[in-house]
Amino acid sequence: MAKSPEEEHPQKAFGWAARDSSGVLSPFHFSRRENGEEDVTIKILYCGVCHSDLHIVKNDWGFTRFPVVPGHEIVGVVTKTGKNVKKFKVGDRVGVGVLVGSCKKCDSCQQDLENYCPQVIFTYNSLYHDGTITYGGYSDAVVVEERYVLRFPDNLPPDAGAPLLCAGITVYSPMKYYGMTEPGKHLGVAGLGGLGHVAVKFGKAFGLRVTVISTSPKKEDEAINRLGADAFLVSSDPAKMKVAMGTMDYIIDTVSAVHALAPLLGLLKLNGKLVTLGLPDKPLELPIFPLVLGRKLVGGSDVGGMKETQEMLDFCAEHGITADIELIRMENVNMAMERLAKSDVRYRFVIDVANSLSQ
Amino acid sequence: MAKSPEEEHPRKAFGWAARDTSGVLSPFKFSRRATGDKDVTFRVLYCGICHSDLHMLKNDWGYSTYPLVPGHEIVGVVTEVGSKVENFKIGDKVGVGCVVGACHSCNNCANNLENYCPKSIQTYGFKYHDGTITYGGYSDIMVADEHYVIRIPDNLPLDGCAPLLCAGITVYSPMKFYGLDKPGMQVGVVGLGGLGHVAVKFAKAMGVKVTVISTSPKKKKEALEKLGADSFLVSSDQDEMQAAQGKLDGIIDTVAAMHPLAPLLGLLKSNGKLVLVGAPEKPLELPVFPLIMGRKTVGGSLTGGIKETQEMIDFAAKHNITSEIEVIPMDYVNTAMERLRKADVRYRFVIDIGNTLKSN
């Protein structure tokens, strides 16, 4: 008979979990595995609230196993290291993102693309090698294999830097892969939320001209004056959209709801690239004529491998890039989820785990 | 008052045209411009029938003007060259494809991508620089600006190479642009028709392993034995499709009818590319999860620029690649269109203009 979450592992753990698709989170006693030879144990300081966490607790995608402890933007401190661990020592500040395991043998793993491994293990809601479910960062501590732990740069604030572990790499990786790094080119960022606001910052750091594309006119002031975007395009304004047609080299589309691709494709120049990163629960409509007539493409991307995630963190440390966050206490997480569902956050909630998670 | 087609230009011409959206073609007297300084005039010997011709005849895309003389896979022999023509002389074997003019001042033109110029002039049904409508290759002569004329190497049979001028470049260009031309790669070709069968031949010549993906099991034998494909997948066979998941570096999708993308995306490895060269009129459903989970892309492509078209013809000549064709007399053209509509051709009709187009 399957052991209960509290009994399945030898180390006591505590966090907040959702028990059903109402998505309401509440205190949850469970357990963590013994720190193995390749593992580090991390006391969690901060954990970002990713929109994927909301999708998962509501079971929007249909594959949630309850109870689920979300959280894959984790920053903490190493408290224990296994005897084969080489990269970390006790006291190091570290991060854990979206993955905690992979097969290590396939082409993707061999190319430092563990995120595309067909047997990738996610930080929460995944089956680990030992057959138990992974629990994420809305908790006091986590045990992770060294390979999947990031060194967190000293000069990055641990709270504002936490969202980089998912939001950051989710936009950084495709910007590099799809070549959105040529200075002077024009990048559109659709959706100004957790992903979008970081994409604007990366875009400026790469020397691009950045236009934010959004349905909310009230985001314009911050987009331009605080985040440094060069222009702001209200996508529901047909006249403005028409003028902007054929002006962008690339678009990072961070919108997670079902939305129309045709207007975004129209904004691209010849050979333009639209990279879509949000995970809507239904397919999108793709008009083919604009792709053929303009040799355009639509691509996807899913976080990044460990090597690239480290590269991204180091890039952020070098350029002073962090997320714009609202720090919350653990007990306010349900309210945060409700606000997130209404896009009412500038631009990521981060849970102050160490200071507010108490039994 | 606008001049009639017969009167608008100084030189008599004869072809077959459709007069309305029935798309039925019949003999048509018209005229061609005099050979300008930079023009090449050639006697048309063969013209391929492209599926686009059928779409245009029926006004499927809403911008056809009548009378319509289709044909943009045109080959023949030069009979006259303008005084400033440098690259062609009388007697040369030449061809013209889908584009006969462009602006020459935009970025696309500057990058040899005349086909993507916002002011590109198609070989038929478009307004030329002089305000007259272009008439295509279902006719006895063509006059085209030298820039848009392709030299046909001697070793390519004219009838078999005519379809390369549209079908050929339409698949060659994206194979190069999307990097699906590297030896050892695994590439799928969806749809085994005019475009698909040429894609198989090009891919094999590039050292690529080819899987044909088709709804018709009866095309399997020819795909493997005659065209040289390495494997064949029947897209409606769930087991076959399941077994082939995650195997392909790329797919060239030539199907213009509505069809699901999800099964094709499933065939791609991670980082795989699905390239559409047929354009269904309505949007297709794009499941986003497979795109994101596998960093896959869906892209499009439209014919190719003139420089690349010449490169493609030279590549075909080097590897002795021609289209598999059924040569027909001019007066069979309406029947051919009916058969084309039912995909009943292996794999391109080519009209024997030189021998069978006769004005009375």
mmCIF file with all atom_site columns, C-alpha atoms in Angstrom, chain A residues 61 63 108 111 113 115-116 120 122 173-174 177-178 261 270-271 276-289 291-302 308, chain B residues 61 108 113 115-116 173-174 177-178 261 269-273 276-289 291-303 308:
data_model
loop_
_atom_site.group_PDB
_atom_site.id
_atom_site.type_symbol
_atom_site.label_atom_id
_atom_site.label_alt_id
_atom_site.label_comp_id
_atom_site.label_asym_id
_atom_site.label_entity_id
_atom_site.label_seq_id
_atom_site.pdbx_PDB_ins_code
_atom_site.Cartn_x
_atom_site.Cartn_y
_atom_site.Cartn_z
_atom_site.occupancy
_atom_site.B_iso_or_equiv
_atom_site.pdbx_formal_charge
_atom_site.auth_seq_id
_atom_site.auth_comp_id
_atom_site.auth_asym_id
_atom_site.auth_atom_id
_atom_site.pdbx_PDB_model_num
ATOM 1  C CA . TRP A 1 61  ? -4.026 20.870 -18.040 1.00 0.00 ? 61  TRP A CA 1
ATOM 2  C CA . PHE A 1 63  ? -2.483 16.042 -15.276 1.00 0.00 ? 63  PHE A CA 1
ATOM 3  C CA . SER A 1 108 ? 19.054 16.218 -25.345 1.00 0.00 ? 108 SER A CA 1
ATOM 4  C CA . GLN A 1 111 ? 23.654 18.547 -25.244 1.00 0.00 ? 111 GLN A CA 1
ATOM 5  C CA . LEU A 1 113 ? 19.167 20.347 -22.916 1.00 0.00 ? 113 LEU A CA 1
ATOM 6  C CA . ASN A 1 115 ? 14.589 20.333 -20.292 1.00 0.00 ? 115 ASN A CA 1
ATOM 7  C CA . TYR A 1 116 ? 13.832 18.495 -23.546 1.00 0.00 ? 116 TYR A CA 1
ATOM 8  C CA . VAL A 1 120 ? 12.477 14.988 -17.672 1.00 0.00 ? 120 VAL A CA 1
ATOM 9  C CA . PHE A 1 122 ? 9.799  18.480 -12.973 1.00 0.00 ? 122 PHE A CA 1
ATOM 10 C CA . SER A 1 173 ? 16.500 30.583 -23.883 1.00 0.00 ? 173 SER A CA 1
ATOM 11 C CA . PRO A 1 174 ? 14.319 31.295 -26.935 1.00 0.00 ? 174 PRO A CA 1
ATOM 12 C CA . TYR A 1 177 ? 17.973 30.072 -29.734 1.00 0.00 ? 177 TYR A CA 1
ATOM 13 C CA . TYR A 1 178 ? 15.877 32.038 -32.212 1.00 0.00 ? 178 TYR A CA 1
ATOM 14 C CA . LEU A 1 261 ? -1.996 34.734 -33.532 1.00 0.00 ? 261 LEU A CA 1
ATOM 15 C CA . LEU A 1 270 ? 9.550  39.034 -43.780 1.00 0.00 ? 270 LEU A CA 1
ATOM 16 C CA . ASN A 1 271 ? 11.301 36.051 -42.152 1.00 0.00 ? 271 ASN A CA 1
ATOM 17 C CA . THR A 1 276 ? 4.968  31.475 -28.148 1.00 0.00 ? 276 THR A CA 1
ATOM 18 C CA . LEU A 1 277 ? 5.650  30.555 -24.527 1.00 0.00 ? 277 LEU A CA 1
ATOM 19 C CA . GLY A 1 278 ? 2.294  30.520 -22.781 1.00 0.00 ? 278 GLY A CA 1
ATOM 20 C CA . LEU A 1 279 ? 0.495  27.214 -22.309 1.00 0.00 ? 279 LEU A CA 1
ATOM 21 C CA . PRO A 1 280 ? -3.185 27.700 -23.080 1.00 0.00 ? 280 PRO A CA 1
ATOM 22 C CA . ASP A 1 281 ? -5.473 24.769 -22.391 1.00 0.00 ? 281 ASP A CA 1
ATOM 23 C CA . LYS A 1 282 ? -6.760 24.679 -25.969 1.00 0.00 ? 282 LYS A CA 1
ATOM 24 C CA . PRO A 1 283 ? -5.036 24.846 -29.369 1.00 0.00 ? 283 PRO A CA 1
ATOM 25 C CA . LEU A 1 284 ? -4.539 28.228 -31.020 1.00 0.00 ? 284 LEU A CA 1
ATOM 26 C CA . GLU A 1 285 ? -5.689 29.121 -34.509 1.00 0.00 ? 285 GLU A CA 1
ATOM 27 C CA . LEU A 1 286 ? -2.808 29.412 -36.929 1.00 0.00 ? 286 LEU A CA 1
ATOM 28 C CA . PRO A 1 287 ? -3.483 31.183 -40.246 1.00 0.00 ? 287 PRO A CA 1
ATOM 29 C CA . ILE A 1 288 ? -1.143 29.682 -42.822 1.00 0.00 ? 288 ILE A CA 1
ATOM 30 C CA . PHE A 1 289 ? -1.197 32.364 -45.524 1.00 0.00 ? 289 PHE A CA 1
ATOM 31 C CA . LEU A 1 291 ? 3.475  32.152 -42.811 1.00 0.00 ? 291 LEU A CA 1
ATOM 32 C CA . VAL A 1 292 ? 3.777  31.250 -46.473 1.00 0.00 ? 292 VAL A CA 1
ATOM 33 C CA . LEU A 1 293 ? 3.550  34.753 -47.940 1.00 0.00 ? 293 LEU A CA 1
ATOM 34 C CA . GLY A 1 294 ? 6.072  36.187 -45.486 1.00 0.00 ? 294 GLY A CA 1
ATOM 35 C CA . ARG A 1 295 ? 8.250  33.131 -44.792 1.00 0.00 ? 295 ARG A CA 1
ATOM 36 C CA . LYS A 1 296 ? 7.438  33.565 -41.117 1.00 0.00 ? 296 LYS A CA 1
ATOM 37 C CA . LEU A 1 297 ? 7.600  31.012 -38.393 1.00 0.00 ? 297 LEU A CA 1
ATOM 38 C CA . VAL A 1 298 ? 5.939  30.206 -35.111 1.00 0.00 ? 298 VAL A CA 1
ATOM 39 C CA . GLY A 1 299 ? 8.037  28.358 -32.582 1.00 0.00 ? 299 GLY A CA 1
ATOM 40 C CA . GLY A 1 300 ? 7.893  27.231 -28.996 1.00 0.00 ? 300 GLY A CA 1
ATOM 41 C CA . SER A 1 301 ? 10.372 26.921 -26.200 1.00 0.00 ? 301 SER A CA 1
ATOM 42 C CA . ASP A 1 302 ? 10.299 25.359 -22.757 1.00 0.00 ? 302 ASP A CA 1
ATOM 43 C CA . GLU A 1 308 ? 21.933 27.775 -20.022 1.00 0.00 ? 308 GLU A CA 1
ATOM 44 C CA . TRP B 2 61  ? -8.371 33.203 -53.711 1.00 0.00 ? 61  TRP B CA 1
ATOM 45 C CA . ASN B 2 108 ? 13.607 41.953 -50.271 1.00 0.00 ? 108 ASN B CA 1
ATOM 46 C CA . LEU B 2 113 ? 13.942 37.775 -52.725 1.00 0.00 ? 113 LEU B CA 1
ATOM 47 C CA . ASN B 2 115 ? 9.122  36.765 -54.689 1.00 0.00 ? 115 ASN B CA 1
ATOM 48 C CA . TYR B 2 116 ? 8.610  38.487 -51.332 1.00 0.00 ? 116 TYR B CA 1
ATOM 49 C CA . SER B 2 173 ? 13.926 27.145 -51.166 1.00 0.00 ? 173 SER B CA 1
ATOM 50 C CA . PRO B 2 174 ? 12.546 26.077 -47.755 1.00 0.00 ? 174 PRO B CA 1
ATOM 51 C CA . PHE B 2 177 ? 16.313 28.144 -45.693 1.00 0.00 ? 177 PHE B CA 1
ATOM 52 C CA . TYR B 2 178 ? 15.161 25.901 -42.856 1.00 0.00 ? 178 TYR B CA 1
ATOM 53 C CA . LEU B 2 261 ? -0.956 19.647 -37.685 1.00 0.00 ? 261 LEU B CA 1
ATOM 54 C CA . LYS B 2 269 ? 12.285 15.319 -33.020 1.00 0.00 ? 269 LYS B CA 1
ATOM 55 C CA . SER B 2 270 ? 12.833 18.127 -30.578 1.00 0.00 ? 270 SER B CA 1
ATOM 56 C CA . ASN B 2 271 ? 13.941 21.285 -32.404 1.00 0.00 ? 271 ASN B CA 1
ATOM 57 C CA . GLY B 2 272 ? 12.162 19.862 -35.476 1.00 0.00 ? 272 GLY B CA 1
ATOM 58 C CA . LYS B 2 273 ? 10.673 22.101 -38.133 1.00 0.00 ? 273 LYS B CA 1
ATOM 59 C CA . LEU B 2 276 ? 4.185  24.521 -44.955 1.00 0.00 ? 276 LEU B CA 1
ATOM 60 C CA . VAL B 2 277 ? 4.310  25.310 -48.644 1.00 0.00 ? 277 VAL B CA 1
ATOM 61 C CA . GLY B 2 278 ? 0.663  24.632 -49.400 1.00 0.00 ? 278 GLY B CA 1
ATOM 62 C CA . ALA B 2 279 ? -1.640 27.247 -47.970 1.00 0.00 ? 279 ALA B CA 1
ATOM 63 C CA . PRO B 2 280 ? -5.036 26.133 -46.683 1.00 0.00 ? 280 PRO B CA 1
ATOM 64 C CA . GLU B 2 281 ? -7.473 29.022 -46.820 1.00 0.00 ? 281 GLU B CA 1
ATOM 65 C CA . LYS B 2 282 ? -8.715 28.707 -43.262 1.00 0.00 ? 282 LYS B CA 1
ATOM 66 C CA . PRO B 2 283 ? -6.521 28.705 -40.160 1.00 0.00 ? 283 PRO B CA 1
ATOM 67 C CA . LEU B 2 284 ? -5.341 25.360 -38.820 1.00 0.00 ? 284 LEU B CA 1
ATOM 68 C CA . GLU B 2 285 ? -5.382 24.318 -35.192 1.00 0.00 ? 285 GLU B CA 1
ATOM 69 C CA . LEU B 2 286 ? -2.001 24.702 -33.573 1.00 0.00 ? 286 LEU B CA 1
ATOM 70 C CA . PRO B 2 287 ? -1.591 22.663 -30.409 1.00 0.00 ? 287 PRO B CA 1
ATOM 71 C CA . VAL B 2 288 ? 0.885  24.690 -28.404 1.00 0.00 ? 288 VAL B CA 1
ATOM 72 C CA . PHE B 2 289 ? 2.092  22.037 -25.946 1.00 0.00 ? 289 PHE B CA 1
ATOM 73 C CA . LEU B 2 291 ? 5.592  23.171 -29.911 1.00 0.00 ? 291 LEU B CA 1
ATOM 74 C CA . ILE B 2 292 ? 6.773  24.237 -26.493 1.00 0.00 ? 292 ILE B CA 1
ATOM 75 C CA . MET B 2 293 ? 7.703  20.859 -25.034 1.00 0.00 ? 293 MET B CA 1
ATOM 76 C CA . GLY B 2 294 ? 9.869  20.057 -28.036 1.00 0.00 ? 294 GLY B CA 1
ATOM 77 C CA . ARG B 2 295 ? 11.040 23.534 -29.084 1.00 0.00 ? 295 ARG B CA 1
ATOM 78 C CA . LYS B 2 296 ? 9.492  22.858 -32.469 1.00 0.00 ? 296 LYS B CA 1
ATOM 79 C CA . THR B 2 297 ? 8.649  25.389 -35.138 1.00 0.00 ? 297 THR B CA 1
ATOM 80 C CA . VAL B 2 298 ? 6.032  25.791 -37.840 1.00 0.00 ? 298 VAL B CA 1
ATOM 81 C CA . GLY B 2 299 ? 7.125  27.941 -40.741 1.00 0.00 ? 299 GLY B CA 1
ATOM 82 C CA . GLY B 2 300 ? 6.041  28.808 -44.252 1.00 0.00 ? 300 GLY B CA 1
ATOM 83 C CA . SER B 2 301 ? 7.696  29.505 -47.570 1.00 0.00 ? 301 SER B CA 1
ATOM 84 C CA . LEU B 2 302 ? 6.612  30.889 -50.927 1.00 0.00 ? 302 LEU B CA 1
ATOM 85 C CA . THR B 2 303 ? 8.406  29.905 -54.134 1.00 0.00 ? 303 THR B CA 1
ATOM 86 C CA . GLU B 2 308 ? 17.799 30.832 -56.022 1.00 0.00 ? 308 GLU B CA 1
#
